PDB file of C-alpha atoms and ligand atoms in Angstrom:
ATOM      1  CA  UNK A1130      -9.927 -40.686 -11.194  1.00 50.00           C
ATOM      2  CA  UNK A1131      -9.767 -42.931 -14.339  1.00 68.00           C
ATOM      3  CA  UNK A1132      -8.985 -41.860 -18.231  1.00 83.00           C
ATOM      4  CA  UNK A1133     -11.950 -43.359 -19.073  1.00 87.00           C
ATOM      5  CA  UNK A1134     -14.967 -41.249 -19.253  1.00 90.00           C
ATOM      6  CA  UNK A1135     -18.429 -43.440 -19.379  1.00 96.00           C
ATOM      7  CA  UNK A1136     -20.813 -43.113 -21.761  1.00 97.00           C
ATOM      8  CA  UNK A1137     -23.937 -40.934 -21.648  1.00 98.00           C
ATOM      9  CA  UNK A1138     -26.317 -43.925 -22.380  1.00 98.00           C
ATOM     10  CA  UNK A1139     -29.777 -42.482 -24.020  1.00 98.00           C
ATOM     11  CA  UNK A1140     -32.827 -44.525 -24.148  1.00 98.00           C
ATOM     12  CA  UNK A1141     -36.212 -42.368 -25.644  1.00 98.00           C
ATOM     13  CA  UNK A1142     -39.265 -44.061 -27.261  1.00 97.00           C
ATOM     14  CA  UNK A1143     -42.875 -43.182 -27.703  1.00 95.00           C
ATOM     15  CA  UNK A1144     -44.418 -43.178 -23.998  1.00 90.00           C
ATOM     16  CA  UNK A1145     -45.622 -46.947 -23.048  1.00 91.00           C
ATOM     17  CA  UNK A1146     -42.897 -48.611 -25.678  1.00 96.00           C
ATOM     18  CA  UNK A1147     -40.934 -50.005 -23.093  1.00 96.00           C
ATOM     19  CA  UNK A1148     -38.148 -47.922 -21.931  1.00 95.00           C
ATOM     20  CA  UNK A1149     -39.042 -47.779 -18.395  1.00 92.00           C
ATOM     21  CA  UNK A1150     -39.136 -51.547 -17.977  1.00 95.00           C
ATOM     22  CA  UNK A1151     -36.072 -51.932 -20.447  1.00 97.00           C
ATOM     23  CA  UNK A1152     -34.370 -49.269 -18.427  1.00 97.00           C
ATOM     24  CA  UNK A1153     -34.509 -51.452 -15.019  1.00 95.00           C
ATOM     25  CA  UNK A1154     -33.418 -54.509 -16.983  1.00 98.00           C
ATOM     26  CA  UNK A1155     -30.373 -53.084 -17.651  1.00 98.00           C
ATOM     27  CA  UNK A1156     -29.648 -51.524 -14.295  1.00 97.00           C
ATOM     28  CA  UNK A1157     -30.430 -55.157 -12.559  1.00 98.00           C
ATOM     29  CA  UNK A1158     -27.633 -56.940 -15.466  1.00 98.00           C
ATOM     30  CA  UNK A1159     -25.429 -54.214 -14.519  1.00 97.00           C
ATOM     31  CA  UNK A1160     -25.526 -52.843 -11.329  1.00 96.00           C
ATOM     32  CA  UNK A1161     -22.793 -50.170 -11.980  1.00 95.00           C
ATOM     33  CA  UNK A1162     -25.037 -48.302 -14.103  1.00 97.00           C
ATOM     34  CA  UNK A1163     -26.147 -44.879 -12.962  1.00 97.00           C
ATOM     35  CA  UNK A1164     -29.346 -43.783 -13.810  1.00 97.00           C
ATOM     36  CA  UNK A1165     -30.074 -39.948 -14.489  1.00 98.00           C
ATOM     37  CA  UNK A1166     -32.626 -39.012 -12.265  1.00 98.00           C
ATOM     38  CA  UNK A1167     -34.450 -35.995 -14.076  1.00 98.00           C
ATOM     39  CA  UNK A1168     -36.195 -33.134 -12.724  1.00 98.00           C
ATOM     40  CA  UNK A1169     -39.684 -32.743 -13.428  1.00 98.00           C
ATOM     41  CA  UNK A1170     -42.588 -30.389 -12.830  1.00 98.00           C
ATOM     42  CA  UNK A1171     -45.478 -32.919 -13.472  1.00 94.00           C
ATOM     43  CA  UNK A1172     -46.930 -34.488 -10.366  1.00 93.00           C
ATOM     44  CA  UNK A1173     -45.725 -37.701  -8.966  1.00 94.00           C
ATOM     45  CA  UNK A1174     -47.864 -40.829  -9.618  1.00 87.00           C
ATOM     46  CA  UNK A1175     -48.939 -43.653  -7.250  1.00 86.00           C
ATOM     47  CA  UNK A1176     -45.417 -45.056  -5.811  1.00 89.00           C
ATOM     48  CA  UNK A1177     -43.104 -42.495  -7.379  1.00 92.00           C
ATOM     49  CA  UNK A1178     -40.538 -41.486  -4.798  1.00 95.00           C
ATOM     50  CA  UNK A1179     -38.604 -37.586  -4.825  1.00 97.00           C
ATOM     51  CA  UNK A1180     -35.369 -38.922  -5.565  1.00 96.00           C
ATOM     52  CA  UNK A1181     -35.438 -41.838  -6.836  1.00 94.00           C
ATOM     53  CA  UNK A1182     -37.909 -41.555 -10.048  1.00 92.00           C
ATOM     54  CA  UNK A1183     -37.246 -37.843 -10.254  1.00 96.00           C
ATOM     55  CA  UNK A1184     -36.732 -34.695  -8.917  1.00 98.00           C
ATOM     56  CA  UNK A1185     -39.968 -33.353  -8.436  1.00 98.00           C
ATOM     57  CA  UNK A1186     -40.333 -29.398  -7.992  1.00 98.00           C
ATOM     58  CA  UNK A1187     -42.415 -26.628  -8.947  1.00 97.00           C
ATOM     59  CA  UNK A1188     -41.537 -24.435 -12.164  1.00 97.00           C
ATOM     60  CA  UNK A1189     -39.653 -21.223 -10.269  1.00 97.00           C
ATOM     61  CA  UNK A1190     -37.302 -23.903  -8.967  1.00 97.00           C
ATOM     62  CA  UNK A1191     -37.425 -25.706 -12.657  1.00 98.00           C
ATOM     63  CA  UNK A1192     -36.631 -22.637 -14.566  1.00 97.00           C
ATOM     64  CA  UNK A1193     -34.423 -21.295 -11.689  1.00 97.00           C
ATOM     65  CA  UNK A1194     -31.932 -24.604 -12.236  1.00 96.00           C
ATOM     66  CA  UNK A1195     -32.558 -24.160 -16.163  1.00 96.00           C
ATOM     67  CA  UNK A1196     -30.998 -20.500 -15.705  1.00 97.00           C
ATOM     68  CA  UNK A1197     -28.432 -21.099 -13.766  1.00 97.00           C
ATOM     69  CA  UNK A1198     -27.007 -23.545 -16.350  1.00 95.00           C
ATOM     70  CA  UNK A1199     -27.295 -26.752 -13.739  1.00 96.00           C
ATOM     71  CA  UNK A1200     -29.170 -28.726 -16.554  1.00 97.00           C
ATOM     72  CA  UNK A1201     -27.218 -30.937 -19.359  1.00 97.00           C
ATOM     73  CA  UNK A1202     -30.500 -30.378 -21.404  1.00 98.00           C
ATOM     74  CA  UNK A1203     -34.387 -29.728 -20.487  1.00 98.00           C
ATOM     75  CA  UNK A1204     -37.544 -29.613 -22.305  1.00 97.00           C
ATOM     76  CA  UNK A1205     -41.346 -29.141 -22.196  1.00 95.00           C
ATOM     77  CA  UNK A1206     -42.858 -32.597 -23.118  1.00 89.00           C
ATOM     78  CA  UNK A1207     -47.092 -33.214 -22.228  1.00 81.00           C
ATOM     79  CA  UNK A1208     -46.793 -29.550 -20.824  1.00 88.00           C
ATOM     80  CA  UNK A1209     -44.456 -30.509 -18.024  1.00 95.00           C
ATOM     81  CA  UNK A1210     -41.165 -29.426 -17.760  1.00 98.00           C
ATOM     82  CA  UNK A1211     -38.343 -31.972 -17.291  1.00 98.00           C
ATOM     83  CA  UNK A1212     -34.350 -31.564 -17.453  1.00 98.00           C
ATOM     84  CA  UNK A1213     -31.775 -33.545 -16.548  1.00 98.00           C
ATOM     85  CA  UNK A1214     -29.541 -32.654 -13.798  1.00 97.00           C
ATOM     86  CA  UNK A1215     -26.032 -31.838 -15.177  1.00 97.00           C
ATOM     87  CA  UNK A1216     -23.493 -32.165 -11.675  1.00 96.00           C
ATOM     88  CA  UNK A1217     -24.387 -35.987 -11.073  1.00 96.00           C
ATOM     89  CA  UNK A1218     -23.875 -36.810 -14.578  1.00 97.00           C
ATOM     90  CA  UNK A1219     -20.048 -34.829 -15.509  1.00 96.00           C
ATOM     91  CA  UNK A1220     -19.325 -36.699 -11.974  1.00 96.00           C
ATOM     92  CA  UNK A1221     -20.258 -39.809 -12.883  1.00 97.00           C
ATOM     93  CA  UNK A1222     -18.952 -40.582 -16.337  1.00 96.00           C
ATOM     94  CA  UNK A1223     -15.651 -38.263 -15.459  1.00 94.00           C
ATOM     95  CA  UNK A1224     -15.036 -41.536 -12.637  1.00 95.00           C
ATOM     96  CA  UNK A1225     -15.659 -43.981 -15.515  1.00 94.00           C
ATOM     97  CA  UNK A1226     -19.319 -45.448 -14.739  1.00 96.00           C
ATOM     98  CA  UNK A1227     -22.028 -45.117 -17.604  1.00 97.00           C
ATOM     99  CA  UNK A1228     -24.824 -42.908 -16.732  1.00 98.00           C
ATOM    100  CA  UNK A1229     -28.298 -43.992 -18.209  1.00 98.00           C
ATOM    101  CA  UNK A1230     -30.948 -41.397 -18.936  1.00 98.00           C
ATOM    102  CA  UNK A1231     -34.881 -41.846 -20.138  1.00 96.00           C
ATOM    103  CA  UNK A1232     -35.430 -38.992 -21.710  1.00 97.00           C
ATOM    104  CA  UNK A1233     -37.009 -37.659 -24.965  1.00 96.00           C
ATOM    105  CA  UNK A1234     -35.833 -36.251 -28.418  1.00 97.00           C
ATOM    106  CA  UNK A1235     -35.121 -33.010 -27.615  1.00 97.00           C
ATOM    107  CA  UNK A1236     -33.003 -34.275 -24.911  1.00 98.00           C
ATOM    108  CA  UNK A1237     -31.224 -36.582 -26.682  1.00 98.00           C
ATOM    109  CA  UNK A1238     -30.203 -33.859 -29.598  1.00 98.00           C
ATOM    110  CA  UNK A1239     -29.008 -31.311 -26.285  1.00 98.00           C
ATOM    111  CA  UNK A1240     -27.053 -34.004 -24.902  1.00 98.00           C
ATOM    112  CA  UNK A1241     -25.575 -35.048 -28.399  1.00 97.00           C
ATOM    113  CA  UNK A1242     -24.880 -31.387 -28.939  1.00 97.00           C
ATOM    114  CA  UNK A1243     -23.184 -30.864 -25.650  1.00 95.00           C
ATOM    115  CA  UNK A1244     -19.497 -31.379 -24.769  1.00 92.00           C
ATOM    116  CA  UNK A1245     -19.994 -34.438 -23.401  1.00 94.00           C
ATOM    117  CA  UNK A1246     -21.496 -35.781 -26.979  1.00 95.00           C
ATOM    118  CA  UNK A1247     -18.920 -37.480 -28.031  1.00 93.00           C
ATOM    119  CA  UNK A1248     -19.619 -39.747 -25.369  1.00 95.00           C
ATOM    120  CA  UNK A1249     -23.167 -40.761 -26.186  1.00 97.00           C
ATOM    121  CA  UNK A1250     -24.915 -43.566 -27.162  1.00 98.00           C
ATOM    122  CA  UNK A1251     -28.468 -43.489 -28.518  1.00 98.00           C
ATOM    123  CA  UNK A1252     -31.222 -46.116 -28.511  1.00 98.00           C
ATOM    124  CA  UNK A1253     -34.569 -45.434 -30.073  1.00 98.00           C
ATOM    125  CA  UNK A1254     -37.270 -48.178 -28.639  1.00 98.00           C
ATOM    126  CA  UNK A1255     -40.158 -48.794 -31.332  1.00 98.00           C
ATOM    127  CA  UNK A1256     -43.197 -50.302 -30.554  1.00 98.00           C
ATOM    128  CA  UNK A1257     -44.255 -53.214 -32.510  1.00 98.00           C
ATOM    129  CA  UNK A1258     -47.679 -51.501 -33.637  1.00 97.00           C
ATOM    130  CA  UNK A1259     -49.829 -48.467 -32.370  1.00 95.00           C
ATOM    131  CA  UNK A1260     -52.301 -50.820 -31.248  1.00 95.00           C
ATOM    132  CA  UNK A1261     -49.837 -52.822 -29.123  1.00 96.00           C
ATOM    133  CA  UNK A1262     -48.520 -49.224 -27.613  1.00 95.00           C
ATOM    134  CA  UNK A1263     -51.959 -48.119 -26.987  1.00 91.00           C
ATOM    135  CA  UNK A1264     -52.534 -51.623 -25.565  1.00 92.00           C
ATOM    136  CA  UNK A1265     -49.115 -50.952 -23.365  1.00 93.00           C
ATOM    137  CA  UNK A1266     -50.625 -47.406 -21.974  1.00 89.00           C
ATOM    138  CA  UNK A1267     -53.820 -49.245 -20.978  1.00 87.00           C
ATOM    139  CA  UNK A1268     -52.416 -52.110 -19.093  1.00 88.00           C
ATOM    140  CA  UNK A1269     -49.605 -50.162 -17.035  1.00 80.00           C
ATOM    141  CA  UNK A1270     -53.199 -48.646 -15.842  1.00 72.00           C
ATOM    142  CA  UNK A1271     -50.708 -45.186 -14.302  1.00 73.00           C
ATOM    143  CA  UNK A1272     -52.787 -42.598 -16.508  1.00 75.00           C
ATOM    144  CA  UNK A1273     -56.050 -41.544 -16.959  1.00 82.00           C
ATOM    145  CA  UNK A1274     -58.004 -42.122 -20.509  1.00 85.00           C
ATOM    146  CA  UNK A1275     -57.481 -38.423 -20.918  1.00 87.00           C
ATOM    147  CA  UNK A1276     -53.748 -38.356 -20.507  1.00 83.00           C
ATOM    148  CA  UNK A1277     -53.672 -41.773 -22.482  1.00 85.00           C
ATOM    149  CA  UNK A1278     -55.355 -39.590 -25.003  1.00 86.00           C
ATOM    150  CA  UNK A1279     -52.786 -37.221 -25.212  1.00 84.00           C
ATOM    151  CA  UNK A1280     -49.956 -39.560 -24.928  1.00 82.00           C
ATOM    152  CA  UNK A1281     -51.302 -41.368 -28.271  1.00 87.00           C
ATOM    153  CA  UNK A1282     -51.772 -37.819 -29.895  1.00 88.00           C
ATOM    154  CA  UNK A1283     -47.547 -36.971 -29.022  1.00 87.00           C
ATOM    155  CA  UNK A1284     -46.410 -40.901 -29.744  1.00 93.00           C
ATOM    156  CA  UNK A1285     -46.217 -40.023 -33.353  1.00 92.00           C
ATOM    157  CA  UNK A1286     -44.039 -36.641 -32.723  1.00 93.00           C
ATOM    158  CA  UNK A1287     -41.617 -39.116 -30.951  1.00 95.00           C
ATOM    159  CA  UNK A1288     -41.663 -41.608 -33.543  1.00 97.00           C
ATOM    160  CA  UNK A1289     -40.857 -39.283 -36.327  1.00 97.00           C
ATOM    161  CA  UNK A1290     -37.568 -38.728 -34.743  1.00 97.00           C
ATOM    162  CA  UNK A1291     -36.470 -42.557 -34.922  1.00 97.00           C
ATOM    163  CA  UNK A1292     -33.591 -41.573 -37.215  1.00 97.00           C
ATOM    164  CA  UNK A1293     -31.587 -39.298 -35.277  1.00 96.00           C
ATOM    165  CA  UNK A1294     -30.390 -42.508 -33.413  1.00 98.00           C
ATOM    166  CA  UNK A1295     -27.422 -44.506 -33.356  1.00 98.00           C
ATOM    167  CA  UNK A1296     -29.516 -47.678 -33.011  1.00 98.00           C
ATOM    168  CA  UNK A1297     -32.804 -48.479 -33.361  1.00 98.00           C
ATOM    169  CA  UNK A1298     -34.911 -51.382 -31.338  1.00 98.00           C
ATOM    170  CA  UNK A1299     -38.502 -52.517 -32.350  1.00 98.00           C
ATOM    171  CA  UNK A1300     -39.802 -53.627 -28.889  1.00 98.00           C
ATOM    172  CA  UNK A1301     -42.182 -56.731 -29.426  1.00 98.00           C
ATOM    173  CA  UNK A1302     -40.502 -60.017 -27.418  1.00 98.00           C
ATOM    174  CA  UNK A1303     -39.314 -58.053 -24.669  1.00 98.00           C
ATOM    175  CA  UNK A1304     -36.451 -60.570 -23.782  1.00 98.00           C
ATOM    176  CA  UNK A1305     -35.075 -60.767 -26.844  1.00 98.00           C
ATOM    177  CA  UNK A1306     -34.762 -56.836 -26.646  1.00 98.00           C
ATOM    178  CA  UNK A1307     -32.856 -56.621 -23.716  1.00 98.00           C
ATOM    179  CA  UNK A1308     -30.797 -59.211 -25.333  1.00 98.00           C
ATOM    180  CA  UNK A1309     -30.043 -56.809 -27.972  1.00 98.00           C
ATOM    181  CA  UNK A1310     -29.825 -53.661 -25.555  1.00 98.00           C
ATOM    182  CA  UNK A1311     -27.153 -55.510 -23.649  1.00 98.00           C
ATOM    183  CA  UNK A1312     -25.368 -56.186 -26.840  1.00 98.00           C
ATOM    184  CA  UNK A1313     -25.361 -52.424 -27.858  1.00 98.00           C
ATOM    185  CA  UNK A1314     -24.021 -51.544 -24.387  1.00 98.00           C
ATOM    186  CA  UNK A1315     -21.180 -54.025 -24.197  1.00 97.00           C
ATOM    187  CA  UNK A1316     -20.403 -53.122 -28.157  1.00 97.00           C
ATOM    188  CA  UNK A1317     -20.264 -49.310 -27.070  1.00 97.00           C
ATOM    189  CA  UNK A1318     -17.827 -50.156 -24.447  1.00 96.00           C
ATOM    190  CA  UNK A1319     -15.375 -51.234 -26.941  1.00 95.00           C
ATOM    191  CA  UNK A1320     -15.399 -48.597 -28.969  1.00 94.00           C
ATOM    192  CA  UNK A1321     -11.900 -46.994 -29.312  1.00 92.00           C
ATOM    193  CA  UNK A1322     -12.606 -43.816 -27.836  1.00 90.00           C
ATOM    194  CA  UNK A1323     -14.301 -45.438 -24.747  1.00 91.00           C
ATOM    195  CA  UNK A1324     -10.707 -47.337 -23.926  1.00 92.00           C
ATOM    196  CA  UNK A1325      -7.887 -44.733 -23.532  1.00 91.00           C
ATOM    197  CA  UNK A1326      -5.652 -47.181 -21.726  1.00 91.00           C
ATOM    198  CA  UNK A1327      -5.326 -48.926 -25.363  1.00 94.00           C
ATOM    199  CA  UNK A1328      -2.819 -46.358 -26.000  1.00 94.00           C
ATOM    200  CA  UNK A1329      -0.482 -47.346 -23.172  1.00 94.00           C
ATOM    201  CA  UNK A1330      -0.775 -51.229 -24.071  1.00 95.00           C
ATOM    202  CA  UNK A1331      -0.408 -50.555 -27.806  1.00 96.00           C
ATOM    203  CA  UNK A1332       2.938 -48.599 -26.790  1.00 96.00           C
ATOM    204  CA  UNK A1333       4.172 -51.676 -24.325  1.00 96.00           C
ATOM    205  CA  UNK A1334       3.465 -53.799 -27.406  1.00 97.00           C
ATOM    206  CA  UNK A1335       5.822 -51.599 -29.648  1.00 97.00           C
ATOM    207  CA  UNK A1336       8.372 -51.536 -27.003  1.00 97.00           C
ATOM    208  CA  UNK A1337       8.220 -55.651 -26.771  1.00 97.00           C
ATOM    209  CA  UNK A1338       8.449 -55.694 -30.310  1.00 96.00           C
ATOM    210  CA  UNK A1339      11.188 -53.380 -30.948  1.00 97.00           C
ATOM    211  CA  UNK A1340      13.248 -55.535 -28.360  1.00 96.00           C
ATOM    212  CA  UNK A1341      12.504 -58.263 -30.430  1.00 95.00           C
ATOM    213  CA  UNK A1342      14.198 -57.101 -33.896  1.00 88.00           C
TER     214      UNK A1342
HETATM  215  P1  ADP B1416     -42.342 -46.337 -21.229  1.00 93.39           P
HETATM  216  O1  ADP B1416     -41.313 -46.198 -20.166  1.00 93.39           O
HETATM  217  O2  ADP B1416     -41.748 -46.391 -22.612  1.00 93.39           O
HETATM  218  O3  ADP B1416     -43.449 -45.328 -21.123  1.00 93.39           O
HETATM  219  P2  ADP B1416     -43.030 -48.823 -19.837  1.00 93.39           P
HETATM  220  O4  ADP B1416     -41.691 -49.446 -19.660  1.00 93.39           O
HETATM  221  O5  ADP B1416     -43.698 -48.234 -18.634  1.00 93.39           O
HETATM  222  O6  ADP B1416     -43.035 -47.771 -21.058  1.00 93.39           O
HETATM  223  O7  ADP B1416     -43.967 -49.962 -20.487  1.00 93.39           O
HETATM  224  C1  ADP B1416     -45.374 -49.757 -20.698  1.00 93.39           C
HETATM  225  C2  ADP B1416     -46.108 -51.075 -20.372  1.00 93.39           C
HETATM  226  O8  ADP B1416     -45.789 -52.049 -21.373  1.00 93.39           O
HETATM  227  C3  ADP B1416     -45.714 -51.679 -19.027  1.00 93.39           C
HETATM  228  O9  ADP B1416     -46.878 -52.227 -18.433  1.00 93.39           O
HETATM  229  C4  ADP B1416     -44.708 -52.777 -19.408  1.00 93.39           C
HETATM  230  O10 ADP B1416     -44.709 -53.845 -18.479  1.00 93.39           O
HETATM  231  C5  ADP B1416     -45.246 -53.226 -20.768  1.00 93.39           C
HETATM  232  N1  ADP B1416     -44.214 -53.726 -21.695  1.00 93.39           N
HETATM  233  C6  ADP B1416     -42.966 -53.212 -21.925  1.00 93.39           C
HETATM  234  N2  ADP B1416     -42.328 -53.916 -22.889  1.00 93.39           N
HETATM  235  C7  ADP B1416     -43.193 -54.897 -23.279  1.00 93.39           C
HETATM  236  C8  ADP B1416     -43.118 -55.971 -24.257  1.00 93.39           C
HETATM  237  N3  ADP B1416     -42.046 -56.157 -25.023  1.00 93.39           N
HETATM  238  N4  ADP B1416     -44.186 -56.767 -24.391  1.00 93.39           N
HETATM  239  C9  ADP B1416     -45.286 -56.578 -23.628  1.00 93.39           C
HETATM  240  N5  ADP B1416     -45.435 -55.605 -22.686  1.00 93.39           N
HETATM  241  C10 ADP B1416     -44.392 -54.769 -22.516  1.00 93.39           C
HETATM  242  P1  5GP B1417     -43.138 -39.579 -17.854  1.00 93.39           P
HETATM  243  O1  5GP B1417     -44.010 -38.428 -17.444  1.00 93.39           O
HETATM  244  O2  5GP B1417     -43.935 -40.698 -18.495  1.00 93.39           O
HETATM  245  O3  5GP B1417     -42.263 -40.061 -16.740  1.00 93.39           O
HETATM  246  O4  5GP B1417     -42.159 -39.037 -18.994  1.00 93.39           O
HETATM  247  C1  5GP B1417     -42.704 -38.401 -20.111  1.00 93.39           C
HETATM  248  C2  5GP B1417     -41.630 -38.194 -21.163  1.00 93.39           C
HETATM  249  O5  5GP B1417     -40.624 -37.283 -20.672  1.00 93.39           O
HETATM  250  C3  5GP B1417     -40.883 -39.468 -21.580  1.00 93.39           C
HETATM  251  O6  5GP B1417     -40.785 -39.459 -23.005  1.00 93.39           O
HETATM  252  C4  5GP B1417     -39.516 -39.301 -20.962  1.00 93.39           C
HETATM  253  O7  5GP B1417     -38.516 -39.937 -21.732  1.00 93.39           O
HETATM  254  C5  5GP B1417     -39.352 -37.798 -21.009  1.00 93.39           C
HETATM  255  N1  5GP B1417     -38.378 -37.326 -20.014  1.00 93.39           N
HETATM  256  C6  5GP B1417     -38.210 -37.745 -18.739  1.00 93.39           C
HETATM  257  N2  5GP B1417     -37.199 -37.088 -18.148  1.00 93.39           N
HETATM  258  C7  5GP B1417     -36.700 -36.247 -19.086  1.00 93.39           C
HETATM  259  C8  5GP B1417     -35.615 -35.310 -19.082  1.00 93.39           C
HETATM  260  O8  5GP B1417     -34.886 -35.118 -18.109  1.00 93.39           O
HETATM  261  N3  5GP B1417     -35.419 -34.618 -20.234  1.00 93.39           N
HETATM  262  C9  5GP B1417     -36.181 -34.802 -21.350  1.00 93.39           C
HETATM  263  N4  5GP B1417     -35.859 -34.090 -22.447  1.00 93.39           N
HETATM  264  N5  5GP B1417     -37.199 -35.673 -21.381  1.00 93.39           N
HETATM  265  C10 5GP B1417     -37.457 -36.386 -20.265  1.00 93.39           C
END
């Protein structure tokens, strides 16, 4: 048990942007990172593991977890549910590690709105152009042409919510952005709320200095 509580690190962006890949970047720089696993009705792709991608299940059990209150926040995005898993995540940051979810919008106003908001930290990735994100969809080669389709049609609801963000990345050289991601993170860190044992050093530096007069 630590005073510190991690931060509730949110990364959303129009699908095919970049979070994904961004996502595992910053896992692999730092390791202690916990990644929210969501829940998800839609059907696993090629490779996806139960567990480890997400939690897949049907909607009963979706809606079921939804009721029960076991979700920080949950959402119907490309006519799937998904919701992140609240136990893991209170768990996590209440031992001090930063949890890091990939989720959209609507999650990250639920999860801004909830009492662990205070917490958060929000990263909008932006593509470079819709021709480079459309390029992106076609290359990772996961999705049909019909669900490319209809992830092209949503990018732009996504997009329009750029400025409920704390920070904002436009995702062309992708090293340089996880440069920048990495700065965010280790900025974040510092800030005064994420460092209660400040208190206890600022008071041991009155107490030196009041010996001192
Ligand atoms: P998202 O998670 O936002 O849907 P992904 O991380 O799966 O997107 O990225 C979509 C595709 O674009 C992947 O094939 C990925 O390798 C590629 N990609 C991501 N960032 C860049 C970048 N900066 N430049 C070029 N390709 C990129
Ligand atoms: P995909 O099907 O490509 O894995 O994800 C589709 C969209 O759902 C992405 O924009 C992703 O960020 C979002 N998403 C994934 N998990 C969650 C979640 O737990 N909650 C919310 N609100 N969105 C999610």
């Amino acid at each position: 048990m630590t005073d510190r509580r991690g931060l509730l690190i949110i990364l959303s962006s129009p699908s095919g942007a970049g979070k994904s890949t961004l996502a595992k970047r910053l896992m692999a720089w730092d390791p202690s990172l916990e990644f929210s696993v969501s829940a998800t009705t839609r059907q696993p792709r090629p490779g996806e593991e139960h567990g480890r991608e997400y939690f897949f299940m049907d909607e009963k059990e979706f809606k079921q977890l939804a009721i029960d209150g076991e979700m920080l926040e949950h959402a119907h995005v490309f006519g799937n549910f998904y919701g992140s898993p609240a136990g893991p995540v209170k768990k996590t940051i209440e031992s001090g590690q930063d949890v890091l979810f990939d989720v959209d919008w609507q999650g990250e106003i639920q999860i801004r709105n909830s009492d662990l908001g205070k917490h958060a930290l929000s990263i909008f990735i932006l593509p470079p152009s819709i021709r480079e994100l459309r390029r992106r969809l076609e290359t990772r080669a996961h999705d049909s042409e019909d669900v490319i389709g209809k992830r092209m049609l949503k990018s732009w609801d996504e997009i329009s919510h750029w400025g409920y963000y704390d920070y904002v990345l436009i995702n062309d050289d992708l090293d340089e952005t996880e440069e920048r991601l990495k700065t965010i993170v280790q900025a974040e860190r510092m800030r005064r709320i994420q460092q209660p044992s400040l208190t206890q050093h600022v008071r041991a530096l009155q107490t030196e200095f009041e010996d001192q007069q």
